[in-house]
Amino acid sequence: QVELQQWGAGLLKPSETLSLSCSVSGGSLTGYSWGWVRQPPGTGLEWIGEVNHSGGANYNPSLKGRVSISIDTSKSQFSLNLNSVTAADTALYYCTRGGGIYYYDNWGQGTLVTVSS
Amino acid sequence: DIQMTQSPSTLSASVGDRVTITCRASQPISTWLAWYQLKPGKAPKLLIYKTSSLQSGVSSRFSGSGSGTEFTLTISSLQPDDSASYFCQQYNTYPLTFGGGTRVEIK
């Protein structure tokens, strides 16, 4: 049973960098993509991007180059960095397991990130 | 981007009712559609993938259908534990996109 355990800072000031990490246990990173999805308060889900086990990544163009997702297979974890955050980046962030252009069959519990001055 | 439009945004039904949620894609996505259940404080749960395939461990009360641009998620007999938000997701094309969600309430 794959489990995703995520962590990171929950309160940021505008212009700071959001950094979240997700640890994978109970399964291999190989053969899957590892992604991030967020849910702003009161709205729907937004795909942020994903990385494969080799480090190749795809991102949502709406984030205009602010996003970077990396993977460390030796530690069985992957990370999200989103720079120059604003209040619009306030959301519940989830890490996920997928398979490329695919659905997500495993999700982390979510981390609430609030951006406020 | 492919826009996913869900309806209704909220529905209220009684235990035992048959409930249907609709998801429409702004362009054809074949059958590359998934459904998720979200509850506060819990990890989202994959219910259905490839439009109608039931994820392992998910109750057979959930079913999906459709193709092209119109899809449905049906709960055959609503149970109290089904009180949640439901989202569709297309995975035909990057960027992956989700519907706006449907909140299901129990009367």
mmCIF file of C-alpha atoms in Angstrom:
data_model
loop_
_atom_site.group_PDB
_atom_site.id
_atom_site.type_symbol
_atom_site.label_atom_id
_atom_site.label_comp_id
_atom_site.label_asym_id
_atom_site.label_seq_id
_atom_site.Cartn_x
_atom_site.Cartn_y
_atom_site.Cartn_z
ATOM 1 C CA GLN A 1 0.000 0.000 0.000
ATOM 2 C CA VAL A 2 1.630 3.216 -1.202
ATOM 3 C CA GLU A 3 1.509 6.109 1.243
ATOM 4 C CA LEU A 4 2.347 9.723 0.536
ATOM 5 C CA GLN A 5 3.422 11.860 3.479
ATOM 6 C CA GLN A 6 3.810 15.557 2.768
ATOM 7 C CA TRP A 7 5.227 18.475 4.716
ATOM 8 C CA GLY A 8 6.312 22.082 4.361
ATOM 9 C CA ALA A 9 5.815 25.626 5.589
ATOM 10 C CA GLY A 10 2.195 26.621 5.983
ATOM 11 C CA LEU A 11 2.488 30.404 6.237
ATOM 12 C CA LEU A 12 4.344 32.573 3.746
ATOM 13 C CA LYS A 13 4.646 36.259 2.971
ATOM 14 C CA PRO A 14 4.091 37.602 -0.545
ATOM 15 C CA SER A 15 7.129 37.183 -2.820
ATOM 16 C CA GLU A 16 8.492 34.258 -0.784
ATOM 17 C CA THR A 17 9.021 30.756 -2.145
ATOM 18 C CA LEU A 18 6.636 27.938 -1.344
ATOM 19 C CA SER A 19 8.463 24.661 -0.690
ATOM 20 C CA LEU A 20 6.699 21.369 -0.047
ATOM 21 C CA SER A 21 8.015 17.827 -0.005
ATOM 22 C CA CYS A 22 6.350 14.443 -0.247
ATOM 23 C CA SER A 23 7.768 11.149 0.908
ATOM 24 C CA VAL A 24 6.716 7.904 -0.769
ATOM 25 C CA SER A 25 6.570 4.685 1.211
ATOM 26 C CA GLY A 26 5.357 1.220 0.332
ATOM 27 C CA GLY A 27 6.214 1.373 -3.337
ATOM 28 C CA SER A 28 8.769 2.271 -5.970
ATOM 29 C CA LEU A 29 9.044 5.643 -7.659
ATOM 30 C CA THR A 30 9.944 3.959 -10.930
ATOM 31 C CA GLY A 31 7.281 3.822 -13.597
ATOM 32 C CA TYR A 32 5.120 6.538 -12.149
ATOM 33 C CA SER A 33 4.767 10.286 -12.278
ATOM 34 C CA TRP A 34 4.661 12.271 -9.052
ATOM 35 C CA GLY A 35 2.626 15.396 -9.017
ATOM 36 C CA TRP A 36 1.072 18.262 -7.172
ATOM 37 C CA VAL A 37 -2.517 19.491 -7.192
ATOM 38 C CA ARG A 38 -3.941 22.402 -5.235
ATOM 39 C CA GLN A 39 -7.365 23.558 -4.101
ATOM 40 C CA PRO A 40 -7.794 27.258 -3.321
ATOM 41 C CA PRO A 41 -10.415 28.004 -0.659
ATOM 42 C CA GLY A 42 -13.934 27.472 -1.908
ATOM 43 C CA THR A 43 -12.894 26.518 -5.427
ATOM 44 C CA GLY A 44 -11.993 23.488 -7.474
ATOM 45 C CA LEU A 45 -8.803 21.554 -8.052
ATOM 46 C CA GLU A 46 -5.893 22.906 -10.090
ATOM 47 C CA TRP A 47 -3.136 20.745 -11.521
ATOM 48 C CA ILE A 48 0.299 22.208 -10.785
ATOM 49 C CA GLY A 49 2.561 19.714 -12.506
ATOM 50 C CA GLU A 50 4.352 16.402 -12.205
ATOM 51 C CA VAL A 51 7.755 14.778 -12.485
ATOM 52 C CA ASN A 52 8.686 11.243 -13.559
ATOM 53 C CA HIS A 53 11.239 9.014 -11.881
ATOM 54 C CA SER A 54 13.902 10.205 -14.336
ATOM 55 C CA GLY A 55 13.342 13.843 -13.470
ATOM 56 C CA GLY A 56 11.399 14.875 -16.558
ATOM 57 C CA ALA A 57 8.653 17.317 -15.637
ATOM 58 C CA ASN A 58 5.492 18.893 -16.999
ATOM 59 C CA TYR A 59 3.959 22.020 -15.540
ATOM 60 C CA ASN A 60 0.753 23.967 -15.783
ATOM 61 C CA PRO A 61 1.439 26.958 -18.078
ATOM 62 C CA SER A 62 -0.871 29.042 -15.880
ATOM 63 C CA LEU A 63 1.884 29.178 -13.261
ATOM 64 C CA LYS A 64 4.025 31.108 -15.720
ATOM 65 C CA GLY A 65 7.382 29.546 -14.996
ATOM 66 C CA ARG A 66 7.214 30.017 -11.222
ATOM 67 C CA VAL A 67 7.034 26.317 -10.510
ATOM 68 C CA SER A 68 9.646 23.601 -10.249
ATOM 69 C CA ILE A 69 9.145 19.963 -9.257
ATOM 70 C CA SER A 70 12.112 17.742 -8.482
ATOM 71 C CA ILE A 71 12.596 14.154 -7.426
ATOM 72 C CA ASP A 72 15.156 12.380 -5.260
ATOM 73 C CA THR A 73 14.804 8.657 -5.858
ATOM 74 C CA SER A 74 17.477 7.850 -3.255
ATOM 75 C CA LYS A 75 15.239 9.363 -0.581
ATOM 76 C CA SER A 76 11.950 8.272 -2.179
ATOM 77 C CA GLN A 77 10.674 11.794 -2.154
ATOM 78 C CA PHE A 78 9.763 14.619 -4.474
ATOM 79 C CA SER A 79 9.395 18.340 -3.937
ATOM 80 C CA LEU A 80 7.501 21.395 -5.128
ATOM 81 C CA ASN A 81 8.904 24.905 -5.298
ATOM 82 C CA LEU A 82 6.701 27.830 -6.272
ATOM 83 C CA ASN A 83 8.379 31.205 -6.200
ATOM 84 C CA SER A 84 7.080 34.748 -5.945
ATOM 85 C CA VAL A 85 3.909 33.654 -4.182
ATOM 86 C CA THR A 86 0.909 35.933 -3.793
ATOM 87 C CA ALA A 87 -2.380 35.606 -1.940
ATOM 88 C CA ALA A 88 -3.729 33.817 -5.015
ATOM 89 C CA ASP A 89 -1.429 30.906 -4.176
ATOM 90 C CA THR A 90 -3.216 30.324 -0.867
ATOM 91 C CA ALA A 91 -4.552 26.782 -1.154
ATOM 92 C CA LEU A 92 -4.599 23.231 0.121
ATOM 93 C CA TYR A 93 -1.741 21.501 -1.671
ATOM 94 C CA TYR A 94 -1.762 17.754 -2.352
ATOM 95 C CA CYS A 95 0.996 15.477 -3.564
ATOM 96 C CA THR A 96 -0.121 12.682 -5.862
ATOM 97 C CA ARG A 97 0.941 9.580 -7.757
ATOM 98 C CA GLY A 98 0.065 9.237 -11.414
ATOM 99 C CA GLY A 99 1.459 7.784 -14.614
ATOM 100 C CA GLY A 100 2.202 10.542 -17.080
ATOM 101 C CA ILE A 101 -0.913 11.910 -18.746
ATOM 102 C CA TYR A 102 -2.973 9.885 -16.314
ATOM 103 C CA TYR A 103 -5.243 9.832 -13.313
ATOM 104 C CA TYR A 104 -3.977 10.026 -9.733
ATOM 105 C CA ASP A 105 -4.499 6.886 -7.694
ATOM 106 C CA ASN A 106 -2.733 7.962 -4.504
ATOM 107 C CA TRP A 107 -2.863 11.285 -2.718
ATOM 108 C CA GLY A 108 -1.254 12.866 0.303
ATOM 109 C CA GLN A 109 -3.349 14.304 3.106
ATOM 110 C CA GLY A 110 -2.824 17.877 1.964
ATOM 111 C CA THR A 111 -0.945 20.874 3.337
ATOM 112 C CA LEU A 112 -2.670 24.189 3.809
ATOM 113 C CA VAL A 113 -0.457 27.020 2.610
ATOM 114 C CA THR A 114 -1.514 30.557 3.406
ATOM 115 C CA VAL A 115 0.130 33.595 1.827
ATOM 116 C CA SER A 116 -0.391 36.723 3.869
ATOM 117 C CA SER A 117 1.567 39.827 4.748
ATOM 118 C CA ASP B 1 -6.703 24.021 -22.075
ATOM 119 C CA ILE B 2 -9.639 21.630 -21.895
ATOM 120 C CA GLN B 3 -12.359 23.090 -19.665
ATOM 121 C CA MET B 4 -14.321 20.662 -17.522
ATOM 122 C CA THR B 5 -17.781 21.772 -16.423
ATOM 123 C CA GLN B 6 -19.605 19.898 -13.694
ATOM 124 C CA SER B 7 -23.238 20.066 -12.742
ATOM 125 C CA PRO B 8 -24.872 20.520 -10.413
ATOM 126 C CA SER B 9 -22.502 22.379 -8.120
ATOM 127 C CA THR B 10 -24.471 21.175 -5.103
ATOM 128 C CA LEU B 11 -27.092 18.529 -4.660
ATOM 129 C CA SER B 12 -29.079 17.367 -1.692
ATOM 130 C CA ALA B 13 -30.569 13.887 -1.669
ATOM 131 C CA SER B 14 -31.885 11.299 0.730
ATOM 132 C CA VAL B 15 -30.302 8.052 1.785
ATOM 133 C CA GLY B 16 -31.132 5.432 -0.806
ATOM 134 C CA ASP B 17 -31.602 7.906 -3.653
ATOM 135 C CA ARG B 18 -29.952 7.456 -7.016
ATOM 136 C CA VAL B 19 -27.670 10.423 -7.673
ATOM 137 C CA THR B 20 -26.123 11.528 -10.960
ATOM 138 C CA ILE B 21 -23.389 14.093 -11.515
ATOM 139 C CA THR B 22 -22.527 15.338 -14.986
ATOM 140 C CA CYS B 23 -19.163 16.445 -16.343
ATOM 141 C CA ARG B 24 -18.770 18.059 -19.754
ATOM 142 C CA ALA B 25 -15.480 18.594 -21.566
ATOM 143 C CA SER B 26 -14.901 21.576 -23.855
ATOM 144 C CA GLN B 27 -13.462 19.225 -26.476
ATOM 145 C CA PRO B 28 -13.485 15.463 -26.985
ATOM 146 C CA ILE B 29 -11.371 13.490 -24.529
ATOM 147 C CA SER B 30 -12.290 9.958 -25.620
ATOM 148 C CA THR B 31 -12.747 8.090 -22.330
ATOM 149 C CA TRP B 32 -9.808 9.623 -20.500
ATOM 150 C CA LEU B 33 -11.806 10.730 -17.485
ATOM 151 C CA ALA B 34 -11.501 10.076 -13.773
ATOM 152 C CA TRP B 35 -13.695 10.834 -10.772
ATOM 153 C CA TYR B 36 -12.523 11.629 -7.252
ATOM 154 C CA GLN B 37 -14.171 11.970 -3.860
ATOM 155 C CA LEU B 38 -12.911 14.646 -1.475
ATOM 156 C CA LYS B 39 -13.693 14.871 2.215
ATOM 157 C CA PRO B 40 -12.312 17.518 4.602
ATOM 158 C CA GLY B 41 -9.151 16.398 6.353
ATOM 159 C CA LYS B 42 -8.771 13.250 4.270
ATOM 160 C CA ALA B 43 -6.710 12.362 1.237
ATOM 161 C CA PRO B 44 -8.759 12.545 -1.969
ATOM 162 C CA LYS B 45 -9.940 9.162 -3.200
ATOM 163 C CA LEU B 46 -9.927 7.909 -6.776
ATOM 164 C CA LEU B 47 -13.316 6.371 -7.550
ATOM 165 C CA ILE B 48 -13.418 5.804 -11.294
ATOM 166 C CA TYR B 49 -10.809 5.905 -14.061
ATOM 167 C CA LYS B 50 -11.102 5.590 -17.848
ATOM 168 C CA THR B 51 -14.703 6.793 -17.547
ATOM 169 C CA SER B 52 -16.169 3.582 -16.164
ATOM 170 C CA SER B 53 -13.460 1.474 -14.495
ATOM 171 C CA LEU B 54 -14.019 1.123 -10.760
ATOM 172 C CA GLN B 55 -10.907 1.641 -8.668
ATOM 173 C CA SER B 56 -10.032 -1.312 -6.455
ATOM 174 C CA GLY B 57 -11.752 -1.143 -3.087
ATOM 175 C CA VAL B 58 -14.399 1.358 -4.178
ATOM 176 C CA SER B 59 -18.034 0.466 -3.567
ATOM 177 C CA SER B 60 -19.941 -0.861 -6.577
ATOM 178 C CA ARG B 61 -22.597 1.745 -5.803
ATOM 179 C CA PHE B 62 -20.396 4.097 -7.810
ATOM 180 C CA SER B 63 -20.415 3.861 -11.583
ATOM 181 C CA GLY B 64 -19.351 6.021 -14.488
ATOM 182 C CA SER B 65 -20.320 6.346 -18.116
ATOM 183 C CA GLY B 66 -19.891 8.520 -21.183
ATOM 184 C CA SER B 67 -17.431 9.310 -23.919
ATOM 185 C CA GLY B 68 -16.282 12.229 -26.000
ATOM 186 C CA THR B 69 -17.478 15.299 -24.154
ATOM 187 C CA GLU B 70 -20.211 14.158 -21.784
ATOM 188 C CA PHE B 71 -19.750 11.954 -18.754
ATOM 189 C CA THR B 72 -21.687 10.964 -15.664
ATOM 190 C CA LEU B 73 -20.947 9.629 -12.222
ATOM 191 C CA THR B 74 -23.824 7.752 -10.632
ATOM 192 C CA ILE B 75 -24.267 6.708 -7.028
ATOM 193 C CA SER B 76 -26.896 3.984 -7.170
ATOM 194 C CA SER B 77 -28.069 4.183 -3.564
ATOM 195 C CA LEU B 78 -26.799 7.179 -1.626
ATOM 196 C CA GLN B 79 -25.338 6.422 1.789
ATOM 197 C CA PRO B 80 -24.442 8.799 4.643
ATOM 198 C CA ASP B 81 -20.734 8.175 4.035
ATOM 199 C CA ASP B 82 -21.138 9.537 0.491
ATOM 200 C CA SER B 83 -21.484 13.070 1.813
ATOM 201 C CA ALA B 84 -18.491 14.674 0.105
ATOM 202 C CA SER B 85 -17.347 16.708 -2.880
ATOM 203 C CA TYR B 86 -16.832 14.991 -6.210
ATOM 204 C CA PHE B 87 -14.535 16.117 -9.012
ATOM 205 C CA CYS B 88 -13.989 14.918 -12.541
ATOM 206 C CA GLN B 89 -10.584 15.122 -14.236
ATOM 207 C CA GLN B 90 -9.558 14.784 -17.861
ATOM 208 C CA TYR B 91 -6.241 13.194 -18.681
ATOM 209 C CA ASN B 92 -6.435 13.353 -22.458
ATOM 210 C CA THR B 93 -4.114 16.328 -22.728
ATOM 211 C CA TYR B 94 -1.764 18.451 -20.676
ATOM 212 C CA PRO B 95 -2.468 20.509 -18.699
ATOM 213 C CA LEU B 96 -4.587 18.065 -16.746
ATOM 214 C CA THR B 97 -7.793 19.794 -15.723
ATOM 215 C CA PHE B 98 -10.548 19.218 -13.199
ATOM 216 C CA GLY B 99 -14.193 20.089 -13.009
ATOM 217 C CA GLY B 100 -15.396 22.659 -10.534
ATOM 218 C CA GLY B 101 -16.760 20.035 -8.192
ATOM 219 C CA THR B 102 -20.137 18.853 -6.933
ATOM 220 C CA ARG B 103 -20.958 18.927 -3.255
ATOM 221 C CA VAL B 104 -23.287 16.087 -2.269
ATOM 222 C CA GLU B 105 -25.307 16.608 0.881
ATOM 223 C CA ILE B 106 -27.545 14.138 2.680
ATOM 224 C CA LYS B 107 -31.048 15.395 3.483
#
